[in-house]
Amino acid sequence: MTQVDTPENATPETLDGHHRTPWREYFTFSTDHKVIGIQYLVVTFIFYLIGGALATAVRTELATPEVDFVSRELYNSLFTIHATIMIFLWIVPAGTGAFGNYLIPLMIGAKDMAFPRLNALAFWMIIPGGILLILSFFVSGGAAGAGWTSYPPLSTTGSKAGEMLWILSVLILGTSSIMGGVNFITTILKMRMPGMTLNDMPLFCWAMVAASILILMSTPVLAGALVLLSFDLIAGTAFFNPMGGGDPIVYQHMFWFYSHPAVYIMILPIFGLISEILPVHARKPIFGYQAIAYSSLAISFLGLIVWAHHMFTSGTPGWLRMFFMIATMIIAVPTGIKVFSWLATIWGGKLRLNSAMLFGLGFISMFVIGGLSGIMIASVPFDIHVHDTYFIVAHLHYVLFGGSVFGLYGGIYHWFPKMTGRMMNETLGRLHFVLTFVGFNLCFLPMHYLGLQGMPRRVAEYDPQFATVNMVCTVGSFLLAISTFPLIINAIWSWIRGPQATGNPWKALTLEWQTSSPPPVENFLEEPVLWTGPYDYGIDSFERSDRDRTVNELLAEVKADVG
């Protein structure tokens, strides 16, 4: 593997600040991928706070067995919109849109994304999509209350205005996601710097290719299901209405053909982020580069053929259950390869336990718990036992919060110096990690017990025997809500007054760290040159004579080699 070198004088001090982006630029239709990446990150984090507030309201209602905080109808809307925001307005666009946009061109030595205007349009579709979703609370009948799955006939018997706004919002957000997927694949395949082969790319690029393939393959199917559902709602058709000859199970197939791969659309970019963070802060080469890279593609393929394991209780024939059970369990193989490689990477390393690394290690431990419970749910008998109980809620959150959100937090701490040119405060960062880790486990770990004891999910009123455990979960949710304050304070204070970051404060080898912090408009003042691998920590992988050559000489050799 080879990587690049850039002029050592590419530091903020020598660039005299002319590369810094004016704050007004972040409120414009900018086509700079770095501005768009930060726009994604800030906007989706705001939606994350809104979704978190809705979750806190849900847990407040569940603090006692009685319905005493919100009405049953509003409770249904709260958990529906909470889940929709967290999936479509936080984890998916933050993982792909924010970090993908900011990092991909920098990591492959490109000046920008392949389609900058399409890139900007994809971002600006996020805002109206999110506003429509939140405004649905104020329409006649209230917001959608059929859950984020929106199964008919439940979704066709509630608030039609709220449900239509939910459908319209998800269609807009899905279209934005498809635009992003096209851009990422084209950029990675066509705009790599001369001499950079696929096996020279950072692992985050591999993860984004795999996630983008899933987006392009599965999202149109969800769009088709939602369009048909909207016809049933407003035009009186019966695609999913048995009374008119339709079949609601067809909707479930179409929905889960997207929504199970959506789990990997969310988690694959996070896998990529973790694969970048761990070797840098362990000061060791990544273990099993090709295994991690190709396992992303394997997850992408297998993710498309396991959707019906969500439908074991929907009348699925026994022989089909067996196929989907086995296929689902097989996904544990490429996922396990990644976890094994990460553990082998940090084993014996000189760990720097800063905030980014703590969240990286927290991600591994929480994701492993979610993955193990996922294997349990893949088993048909166990799935039937815990179906639609709080065990599913616990599993879902260990994968999507313990996995995705911990990974996103780690990414923020790791690349904040690159994005802003400022270092974050480590004390506040560690406080953020401790509060998040404790609050998260206090909130969601007891839910495994609730589910095994048979407490159903999506209910506002429950058996009093579950009251004590639910109170513990609610206290954990409050702590989890409080945990965001150190991050917010840290980010704002550090961006304004934090110590200035050098171009490469972590002494990392991937290309984005070989330019200034923040990078200039077109990323590099001079075309970078390959000289070492992205994870060759402690490896003298290039000839000493190459060190002494000028950048232009090496660039000429690279161009000659690639013809």
Coordinates of C-alpha atoms in Angstrom, one line a residue:
M1 CA 0.0 0.0 0.0
T2 CA 1.1 3.5 -0.6
Q3 CA 0.0 6.8 0.6
V4 CA 1.0 10.4 0.1
D5 CA 3.3 13.2 1.1
T6 CA 2.6 16.9 0.9
P7 CA 4.7 19.9 1.5
E8 CA 5.7 20.1 5.1
N9 CA 5.0 23.8 5.1
A10 CA 1.2 23.3 4.6
T11 CA 0.3 24.5 8.1
P12 CA -2.2 27.0 9.3
E13 CA 0.6 29.3 10.4
T14 CA 2.2 29.6 7.0
L15 CA -1.1 29.8 5.1
D16 CA -1.8 33.1 7.0
G17 CA -5.4 32.1 7.4
H18 CA -6.4 32.8 3.8
H19 CA -7.8 29.3 3.5
R20 CA -10.2 29.7 6.4
T21 CA -13.9 29.6 5.4
P22 CA -15.9 32.6 6.4
W23 CA -18.7 31.8 8.8
R24 CA -21.3 33.2 6.3
E25 CA -20.3 30.4 3.9
Y26 CA -21.9 27.8 6.1
F27 CA -25.3 29.4 5.5
T28 CA -25.1 29.5 1.7
F29 CA -25.5 27.0 -1.1
S30 CA -21.8 26.2 -1.1
T31 CA -20.4 23.5 -3.3
D32 CA -17.3 23.0 -1.2
H33 CA -17.4 19.4 0.1
K34 CA -15.9 20.5 3.4
V35 CA -18.5 23.2 4.0
I36 CA -21.3 20.7 3.0
G37 CA -19.8 18.1 5.4
I38 CA -19.9 20.5 8.3
Q39 CA -23.4 21.7 7.3
Y40 CA -24.5 18.1 7.5
L41 CA -22.9 17.6 10.8
V42 CA -24.4 20.7 12.5
V43 CA -27.9 20.3 11.1
T44 CA -28.2 16.6 11.8
F45 CA -26.9 17.2 15.3
I46 CA -29.7 19.7 15.9
F47 CA -32.2 17.1 14.7
Y48 CA -30.5 14.6 17.0
L49 CA -31.2 17.0 20.0
I50 CA -34.8 17.2 18.9
G51 CA -35.1 13.4 18.6
G52 CA -33.4 13.0 21.9
A53 CA -35.9 15.4 23.6
L54 CA -38.8 13.3 22.2
A55 CA -37.1 10.2 23.6
T56 CA -36.8 11.8 27.0
A57 CA -40.6 12.6 26.9
V58 CA -41.3 9.0 26.0
R59 CA -39.2 7.7 28.9
T60 CA -40.8 10.3 31.3
E61 CA -44.2 8.8 30.4
L62 CA -42.8 5.3 31.1
A63 CA -41.4 6.3 34.5
T64 CA -44.7 5.1 36.0
P65 CA -47.1 2.3 34.8
E66 CA -50.0 4.7 34.4
V67 CA -50.6 7.2 31.5
D68 CA -50.0 10.4 33.3
F69 CA -47.6 12.6 31.3
V70 CA -48.9 12.6 27.7
S71 CA -52.0 11.1 26.1
R72 CA -51.8 7.7 24.4
E73 CA -52.2 9.3 20.9
L74 CA -49.4 11.8 21.6
Y75 CA -47.2 9.0 23.0
N76 CA -47.6 7.0 19.8
S77 CA -46.6 10.1 17.8
L78 CA -43.6 10.8 20.1
F79 CA -41.9 7.5 19.6
T80 CA -42.8 7.4 15.9
I81 CA -41.2 10.8 15.2
H82 CA -38.3 10.1 17.6
A83 CA -37.3 6.9 15.7
T84 CA -37.8 8.6 12.3
I85 CA -35.6 11.5 13.2
M86 CA -32.9 9.4 14.7
I87 CA -32.6 7.1 11.7
F88 CA -33.3 9.5 8.7
L89 CA -32.2 12.8 10.1
W90 CA -29.2 11.9 12.4
I91 CA -27.4 8.6 12.0
V92 CA -27.8 8.1 8.2
P93 CA -27.0 11.7 7.1
A94 CA -24.4 12.2 9.8
G95 CA -22.5 9.0 9.0
T96 CA -22.7 9.3 5.2
G97 CA -23.4 13.0 4.5
A98 CA -21.3 14.7 7.1
F99 CA -18.2 12.5 7.4
G100 CA -18.4 11.1 3.9
N101 CA -18.6 14.5 2.3
Y102 CA -15.8 16.0 4.5
L103 CA -13.4 13.1 4.4
I104 CA -13.7 11.3 1.0
P105 CA -12.1 13.9 -1.3
L106 CA -9.4 14.6 1.3
M107 CA -8.6 10.9 1.7
I108 CA -8.3 10.2 -2.0
G109 CA -6.4 13.4 -2.9
A110 CA -9.3 15.0 -4.9
K111 CA -10.3 18.6 -4.9
D112 CA -14.0 18.0 -4.4
M113 CA -16.8 15.6 -4.9
A114 CA -17.6 14.4 -8.5
F115 CA -20.9 16.4 -8.6
P116 CA -20.6 19.4 -6.3
R117 CA -24.0 21.0 -7.1
L118 CA -25.8 17.6 -6.7
N119 CA -23.9 17.3 -3.4
A120 CA -25.2 20.7 -2.2
L121 CA -28.7 19.9 -3.3
A122 CA -28.7 16.6 -1.4
F123 CA -27.8 18.5 1.8
W124 CA -30.4 21.2 1.4
M125 CA -33.2 18.6 1.0
I126 CA -32.5 17.5 4.5
I127 CA -33.8 20.7 6.1
P128 CA -37.3 20.7 4.4
G129 CA -37.6 17.0 5.0
G130 CA -36.9 17.5 8.7
I131 CA -39.2 20.5 9.1
L132 CA -42.1 18.7 7.5
L133 CA -41.7 15.8 9.9
I134 CA -41.7 18.2 13.0
L135 CA -44.6 20.3 11.7
S136 CA -46.7 17.2 11.5
F137 CA -47.3 17.5 15.2
F138 CA -49.4 20.6 14.5
V139 CA -51.7 19.3 11.7
S140 CA -55.2 18.1 12.3
G141 CA -55.1 14.7 14.0
G142 CA -51.4 15.1 15.0
A143 CA -48.3 13.5 13.7
A144 CA -48.0 9.9 12.4
G145 CA -48.3 7.4 15.2
A146 CA -47.8 4.0 13.5
G147 CA -44.2 3.7 14.4
W148 CA -41.2 4.2 12.1
T149 CA -42.3 1.0 10.2
S150 CA -45.7 2.6 9.4
Y151 CA -47.3 -0.8 8.8
P152 CA -50.8 -0.8 7.2
P153 CA -53.6 -1.0 8.2
L154 CA -52.3 0.9 11.4
S155 CA -50.9 3.6 9.3
T156 CA -54.0 4.0 7.2
T157 CA -56.4 4.3 10.1
G158 CA -54.8 7.2 12.1
S159 CA -54.0 10.8 11.2
K160 CA -54.0 11.0 7.4
A161 CA -52.4 14.4 7.3
G162 CA -49.7 13.4 9.8
E163 CA -49.1 10.2 7.9
M164 CA -48.8 11.9 4.6
L165 CA -46.3 14.4 5.9
W166 CA -44.3 11.5 7.3
I167 CA -44.3 9.8 3.9
L168 CA -43.4 13.0 2.1
S169 CA -40.6 13.7 4.6
V170 CA -39.1 10.2 4.3
L171 CA -39.3 10.3 0.4
I172 CA -37.4 13.6 0.4
L173 CA -34.8 12.3 2.8
G174 CA -34.5 9.1 0.8
T175 CA -34.0 11.0 -2.5
S176 CA -31.2 13.0 -0.8
S177 CA -29.6 9.8 0.3
I178 CA -29.7 8.4 -3.2
M179 CA -28.0 11.6 -4.6
G180 CA -25.3 11.2 -2.0
G181 CA -24.8 7.5 -2.8
V182 CA -24.3 8.2 -6.6
N183 CA -21.8 11.0 -5.7
F184 CA -19.7 8.9 -3.3
I185 CA -19.4 5.9 -5.7
T186 CA -18.4 8.1 -8.6
T187 CA -16.0 10.2 -6.6
I188 CA -14.2 7.2 -5.1
L189 CA -14.0 5.2 -8.3
K190 CA -13.1 8.1 -10.7
M191 CA -11.3 10.8 -8.7
R192 CA -8.6 9.0 -6.8
M193 CA -5.2 10.7 -7.2
P194 CA -2.8 9.1 -9.7
G195 CA -1.2 6.0 -8.3
M196 CA -3.8 5.3 -5.6
T197 CA -5.3 1.9 -6.3
L198 CA -8.4 0.6 -4.5
N199 CA -6.2 -1.3 -2.1
D200 CA -4.4 2.0 -1.3
M201 CA -7.5 3.7 -0.1
P202 CA -8.3 4.3 3.6
L203 CA -10.8 1.8 4.9
F204 CA -13.4 4.5 5.4
C205 CA -13.6 4.8 1.6
W206 CA -14.3 1.1 1.3
A207 CA -17.0 1.4 3.9
M208 CA -18.6 4.3 2.0
V209 CA -18.6 2.3 -1.2
A210 CA -20.4 -0.6 0.5
A211 CA -22.9 1.7 2.2
S212 CA -23.6 3.6 -1.1
I213 CA -24.2 0.4 -3.0
L214 CA -26.8 -0.5 -0.3
I215 CA -28.4 2.9 -0.6
L216 CA -28.8 2.6 -4.4
M217 CA -30.1 -0.9 -4.3
S218 CA -32.6 -0.7 -1.4
T219 CA -33.8 2.9 -1.0
P220 CA -35.9 2.9 -4.3
V221 CA -37.9 -0.1 -3.0
L222 CA -38.8 1.9 0.2
A223 CA -39.8 4.8 -2.0
G224 CA -42.1 2.5 -4.1
A225 CA -43.7 1.2 -0.9
L226 CA -44.4 4.7 0.4
V227 CA -45.8 5.9 -2.9
L228 CA -48.2 2.9 -2.9
L229 CA -49.1 3.6 0.7
S230 CA -49.8 7.2 0.0
F231 CA -52.2 6.1 -2.8
D232 CA -54.0 3.9 -0.3
L233 CA -54.3 6.9 2.1
I234 CA -55.5 9.6 -0.3
A235 CA -56.8 7.9 -3.4
G236 CA -58.6 5.0 -1.9
T237 CA -56.6 2.3 -3.6
A238 CA -56.1 -1.0 -1.9
F239 CA -52.5 -2.1 -2.6
F240 CA -52.2 -3.1 1.1
N241 CA -55.8 -3.3 2.1
P242 CA -57.2 -6.9 2.2
M243 CA -60.8 -5.7 1.9
G244 CA -60.0 -4.5 -1.6
G245 CA -57.8 -7.4 -2.6
G246 CA -54.5 -6.0 -1.4
D247 CA -52.0 -7.5 1.0
P248 CA -50.3 -5.7 3.9
I249 CA -47.6 -8.4 4.0
V250 CA -46.3 -7.1 0.7
Y251 CA -45.7 -3.7 2.3
Q252 CA -43.7 -5.4 5.0
H253 CA -41.5 -7.2 2.4
M254 CA -40.9 -3.9 0.6
F255 CA -40.3 -2.0 3.8
W256 CA -37.8 -4.4 5.3
F257 CA -36.0 -4.8 1.9
Y258 CA -34.8 -1.3 2.6
S259 CA -34.9 -1.1 6.4
H260 CA -32.8 -4.0 7.2
P261 CA -30.0 -2.9 4.9
A262 CA -30.6 0.6 6.4
V263 CA -29.0 -0.8 9.6
Y264 CA -25.8 -1.4 7.5
I265 CA -26.2 1.9 5.7
M266 CA -26.0 3.4 9.2
I267 CA -23.2 1.2 10.6
L268 CA -20.9 0.7 7.7
P269 CA -19.6 4.3 7.6
I270 CA -19.1 4.0 11.4
F271 CA -17.1 0.8 10.9
G272 CA -15.0 3.0 8.5
L273 CA -14.5 5.7 11.1
I274 CA -13.5 3.2 13.8
S275 CA -11.0 1.6 11.4
E276 CA -9.4 5.1 11.0
I277 CA -9.4 6.0 14.7
L278 CA -8.1 2.9 16.3
P279 CA -4.7 2.5 14.5
V280 CA -3.9 6.2 14.9
H281 CA -4.4 6.2 18.6
A282 CA -3.0 2.7 19.1
R283 CA 0.1 3.7 17.1
K284 CA -0.1 0.3 15.3
P285 CA -0.8 -0.8 11.7
I286 CA -4.4 -1.9 11.1
F287 CA -4.7 -5.6 11.4
G288 CA -6.2 -7.3 8.3
Y289 CA -6.6 -4.4 5.9
Q290 CA -8.0 -6.5 3.1
A291 CA -10.2 -8.5 5.4
I292 CA -11.8 -5.4 6.8
A293 CA -12.2 -3.9 3.3
Y294 CA -13.7 -6.9 1.7
S295 CA -15.9 -7.7 4.7
S296 CA -17.7 -4.4 4.1
L297 CA -18.6 -5.6 0.6
A298 CA -19.7 -8.9 2.0
I299 CA -22.0 -7.2 4.6
S300 CA -23.4 -5.1 1.8
F301 CA -24.3 -8.2 -0.3
L302 CA -25.6 -10.3 2.6
G303 CA -27.6 -7.3 4.0
L304 CA -29.8 -7.4 0.9
I305 CA -30.9 -11.0 1.4
V306 CA -31.9 -11.2 5.0
W307 CA -34.8 -8.8 5.3
A308 CA -37.5 -11.3 6.1
H309 CA -36.0 -12.2 9.5
H310 CA -38.1 -9.2 10.7
M311 CA -41.2 -11.2 9.6
F312 CA -40.9 -14.5 11.3
T313 CA -44.2 -13.8 13.0
S314 CA -46.0 -12.6 9.8
G315 CA -47.0 -16.0 8.5
T316 CA -43.6 -16.7 6.8
P317 CA -43.4 -20.4 5.8
G318 CA -41.1 -22.6 7.9
W319 CA -38.7 -23.4 5.0
L320 CA -38.3 -19.6 4.3
R321 CA -37.7 -18.9 8.0
M322 CA -34.8 -21.4 7.9
F323 CA -33.2 -19.6 4.9
F324 CA -33.4 -16.2 6.4
M325 CA -32.3 -17.4 9.8
I326 CA -29.1 -19.0 8.4
A327 CA -28.5 -16.0 6.1
T328 CA -28.8 -13.6 9.0
M329 CA -26.4 -15.6 11.1
I330 CA -23.9 -15.7 8.3
I331 CA -23.6 -11.9 8.5
A332 CA -22.0 -12.4 11.9
V333 CA -18.9 -13.7 10.0
P334 CA -17.8 -10.6 8.1
T335 CA -18.9 -8.5 11.1
G336 CA -16.8 -10.7 13.4
I337 CA -13.8 -10.3 11.1
K338 CA -14.0 -6.6 11.7
V339 CA -14.2 -6.8 15.4
F340 CA -11.4 -9.4 15.5
S341 CA -9.2 -7.1 13.4
W342 CA -9.9 -4.1 15.6
L343 CA -9.0 -6.0 18.7
A344 CA -5.9 -7.3 17.1
T345 CA -5.0 -3.7 16.1
I346 CA -5.2 -2.3 19.6
W347 CA -3.6 -5.4 21.2
G348 CA -0.2 -4.5 22.4
G349 CA -0.5 -0.9 21.1
K350 CA 0.6 2.3 22.8
L351 CA -2.9 3.4 23.4
R352 CA -3.6 7.1 23.7
L353 CA -6.8 7.1 25.8
N354 CA -8.1 10.5 24.6
S355 CA -11.8 11.2 23.9
A356 CA -11.7 9.8 20.4
M357 CA -10.1 6.6 21.5
L358 CA -12.5 6.2 24.5
F359 CA -15.5 6.4 22.2
G360 CA -13.8 4.1 19.8
L361 CA -13.3 1.5 22.5
G362 CA -16.8 2.2 23.8
F363 CA -18.2 1.5 20.3
I364 CA -16.5 -1.9 20.2
S365 CA -17.9 -3.0 23.5
M366 CA -21.4 -1.7 23.0
F367 CA -21.6 -3.0 19.4
V368 CA -20.5 -6.5 20.4
I369 CA -23.4 -6.6 22.9
G370 CA -25.8 -5.5 20.2
G371 CA -24.3 -8.0 17.8
L372 CA -24.6 -10.9 20.1
S373 CA -28.2 -10.1 20.9
G374 CA -28.7 -9.8 17.1
I375 CA -27.5 -13.4 16.7
M376 CA -30.0 -14.5 19.3
I377 CA -32.9 -12.7 17.5
A378 CA -31.9 -14.3 14.2
S379 CA -32.9 -17.7 15.7
V380 CA -36.5 -18.3 14.9
P381 CA -37.7 -19.7 18.3
F382 CA -36.0 -17.0 20.3
D383 CA -37.3 -14.3 17.9
I384 CA -40.9 -15.5 18.3
H385 CA -40.5 -15.4 22.1
V386 CA -39.2 -11.8 22.3
H387 CA -40.9 -10.4 19.2
D388 CA -42.2 -6.8 19.8
T389 CA -40.9 -6.8 23.4
Y390 CA -38.4 -4.5 25.0
F391 CA -35.6 -7.0 24.2
I392 CA -35.9 -5.7 20.6
V393 CA -35.7 -2.1 21.9
A394 CA -32.5 -3.0 23.8
H395 CA -30.9 -4.8 20.8
L396 CA -31.8 -1.9 18.4
H397 CA -30.3 0.7 20.7
Y398 CA -27.1 -1.2 21.4
V399 CA -26.5 -1.4 17.7
L400 CA -27.7 2.1 16.6
F401 CA -26.8 4.1 19.7
G402 CA -24.0 2.0 21.2
G403 CA -22.7 1.4 17.8
S404 CA -23.5 4.3 15.5
V405 CA -23.7 7.2 17.9
F406 CA -20.6 6.2 19.9
G407 CA -18.8 6.0 16.5
L408 CA -20.0 9.4 15.4
Y409 CA -18.9 10.9 18.7
G410 CA -15.5 9.3 18.2
G411 CA -15.4 10.8 14.7
I412 CA -16.2 14.2 16.0
Y413 CA -13.4 14.2 18.5
H414 CA -10.9 12.7 16.1
W415 CA -11.6 15.1 13.1
F416 CA -12.6 18.3 15.0
P417 CA -9.1 19.7 14.8
K418 CA -9.0 19.0 11.0
M419 CA -12.4 20.7 10.5
T420 CA -11.9 23.7 12.6
G421 CA -8.2 24.1 13.1
R422 CA -8.8 24.0 16.9
M423 CA -8.3 21.3 19.5
M424 CA -11.1 20.1 21.8
N425 CA -10.9 20.1 25.5
E426 CA -10.0 16.6 26.7
T427 CA -11.4 17.0 30.2
L428 CA -14.9 17.8 28.8
G429 CA -14.5 15.1 26.3
R430 CA -13.8 12.4 28.9
L431 CA -16.7 13.7 31.0
H432 CA -18.9 13.4 28.0
F433 CA -17.8 9.8 27.5
V434 CA -18.3 8.8 31.1
L435 CA -21.8 10.3 31.3
T436 CA -22.8 8.8 27.9
F437 CA -21.4 5.3 28.8
V438 CA -23.1 5.2 32.2
G439 CA -26.4 6.8 31.0
F440 CA -26.6 4.5 28.0
N441 CA -26.1 1.3 29.9
L442 CA -28.4 2.4 32.7
C443 CA -31.1 3.1 30.2
F444 CA -30.9 0.2 27.8
L445 CA -29.2 -2.8 29.6
P446 CA -32.3 -3.4 31.9
M447 CA -34.5 -3.5 28.8
H448 CA -33.1 -7.0 28.0
Y449 CA -34.7 -8.2 31.2
L450 CA -38.0 -6.4 30.6
G451 CA -38.2 -8.0 27.1
L452 CA -37.4 -11.5 28.4
Q453 CA -40.1 -11.0 31.1
G454 CA -42.6 -10.1 28.3
M455 CA -43.1 -6.4 28.5
P456 CA -44.3 -5.2 25.1
R457 CA -42.8 -2.2 23.4
R458 CA -44.7 0.8 22.0
V459 CA -47.1 0.9 25.0
A460 CA -47.7 3.9 27.3
E461 CA -49.3 1.8 30.1
Y462 CA -47.8 -1.4 31.4
D463 CA -48.0 -4.0 34.2
P464 CA -46.9 -2.4 37.6
Q465 CA -44.4 -5.3 38.1
F466 CA -42.2 -3.6 35.6
A467 CA -42.3 -0.2 37.4
T468 CA -38.9 -0.3 39.2
V469 CA -36.9 -1.4 36.2
N470 CA -38.6 1.2 34.0
M471 CA -37.7 3.9 36.6
V472 CA -34.1 2.8 36.3
C473 CA -34.3 3.1 32.5
T474 CA -35.8 6.6 32.8
V475 CA -33.1 7.8 35.1
G476 CA -30.5 6.5 32.6
S477 CA -32.3 8.4 29.8
F478 CA -32.1 11.6 31.8
L479 CA -28.4 11.0 32.4
L480 CA -28.0 10.3 28.7
A481 CA -29.7 13.6 27.9
I482 CA -27.4 15.5 30.3
S483 CA -24.4 13.9 28.7
T484 CA -24.8 15.9 25.5
F485 CA -24.1 19.2 27.3
P486 CA -20.3 18.7 27.8
L487 CA -20.1 18.0 24.0
I488 CA -22.1 21.1 23.0
I489 CA -20.1 23.3 25.4
N490 CA -16.8 21.8 24.3
A491 CA -17.5 22.1 20.6
I492 CA -18.6 25.8 20.8
W493 CA -15.9 26.9 23.2
S494 CA -13.2 25.0 21.4
W495 CA -14.2 26.3 17.9
I496 CA -13.9 29.8 19.2
R497 CA -11.2 29.7 21.8
G498 CA -9.6 26.3 21.6
P499 CA -5.8 25.9 21.2
Q500 CA -4.8 26.0 17.5
A501 CA -4.3 22.7 15.9
T502 CA -1.4 21.8 13.7
G503 CA -1.9 20.2 10.4
N504 CA -1.5 16.7 11.9
P505 CA -2.0 16.8 15.7
W506 CA -2.4 13.0 15.9
K507 CA 0.6 12.2 13.7
A508 CA -1.6 10.2 11.4
L509 CA -0.7 8.8 8.0
T510 CA -3.9 9.1 6.0
L511 CA -4.0 11.9 3.4
E512 CA -6.4 14.3 5.1
W513 CA -3.8 14.9 7.8
Q514 CA -1.1 15.8 5.3
T515 CA -2.7 19.2 4.6
S516 CA -3.4 22.2 6.8
S517 CA -6.1 22.3 9.5
P518 CA -8.6 23.4 8.2
P519 CA -7.6 22.5 4.6
P520 CA -7.5 25.2 1.9
V521 CA -10.4 25.5 -0.6
E522 CA -9.2 22.8 -3.0
N523 CA -7.7 20.7 -0.2
F524 CA -4.0 20.8 -1.1
L525 CA -1.7 23.6 -2.2
E526 CA 0.3 21.2 -4.3
E527 CA -0.7 17.8 -5.7
P528 CA 0.3 15.3 -3.1
V529 CA 2.6 12.4 -3.7
L530 CA 2.5 8.8 -2.5
W531 CA 5.2 7.7 -0.1
T532 CA 3.8 5.4 2.5
G533 CA 0.7 3.3 3.5
P534 CA -2.2 4.8 5.4
Y535 CA -1.6 2.6 8.4
D536 CA 2.1 1.9 8.3
Y537 CA 2.8 3.1 11.9
G538 CA 6.2 2.0 12.9
I539 CA 6.9 0.6 9.4
D540 CA 9.7 2.1 7.3
S541 CA 8.0 1.1 4.1
F542 CA 9.7 3.4 1.7
E543 CA 13.2 3.8 0.5
R544 CA 15.3 6.4 2.2
S545 CA 16.3 7.8 -1.2
D546 CA 12.6 8.6 -1.8
R547 CA 12.6 10.8 1.2
D548 CA 15.2 13.0 -0.3
R549 CA 13.6 13.5 -3.6
T550 CA 11.5 16.5 -4.3
V551 CA 7.8 16.3 -4.5
N552 CA 7.8 17.1 -8.2
E553 CA 10.2 14.3 -9.0
L554 CA 8.1 11.8 -7.2
L555 CA 4.9 13.1 -8.8
A556 CA 6.5 12.7 -12.2
E557 CA 7.4 9.1 -11.5
V558 CA 3.9 8.4 -10.2
K559 CA 2.3 9.8 -13.3
A560 CA 4.7 7.9 -15.6
D561 CA 3.9 4.7 -13.7
V562 CA 0.2 5.1 -14.3
G563 CA 0.7 6.1 -17.9

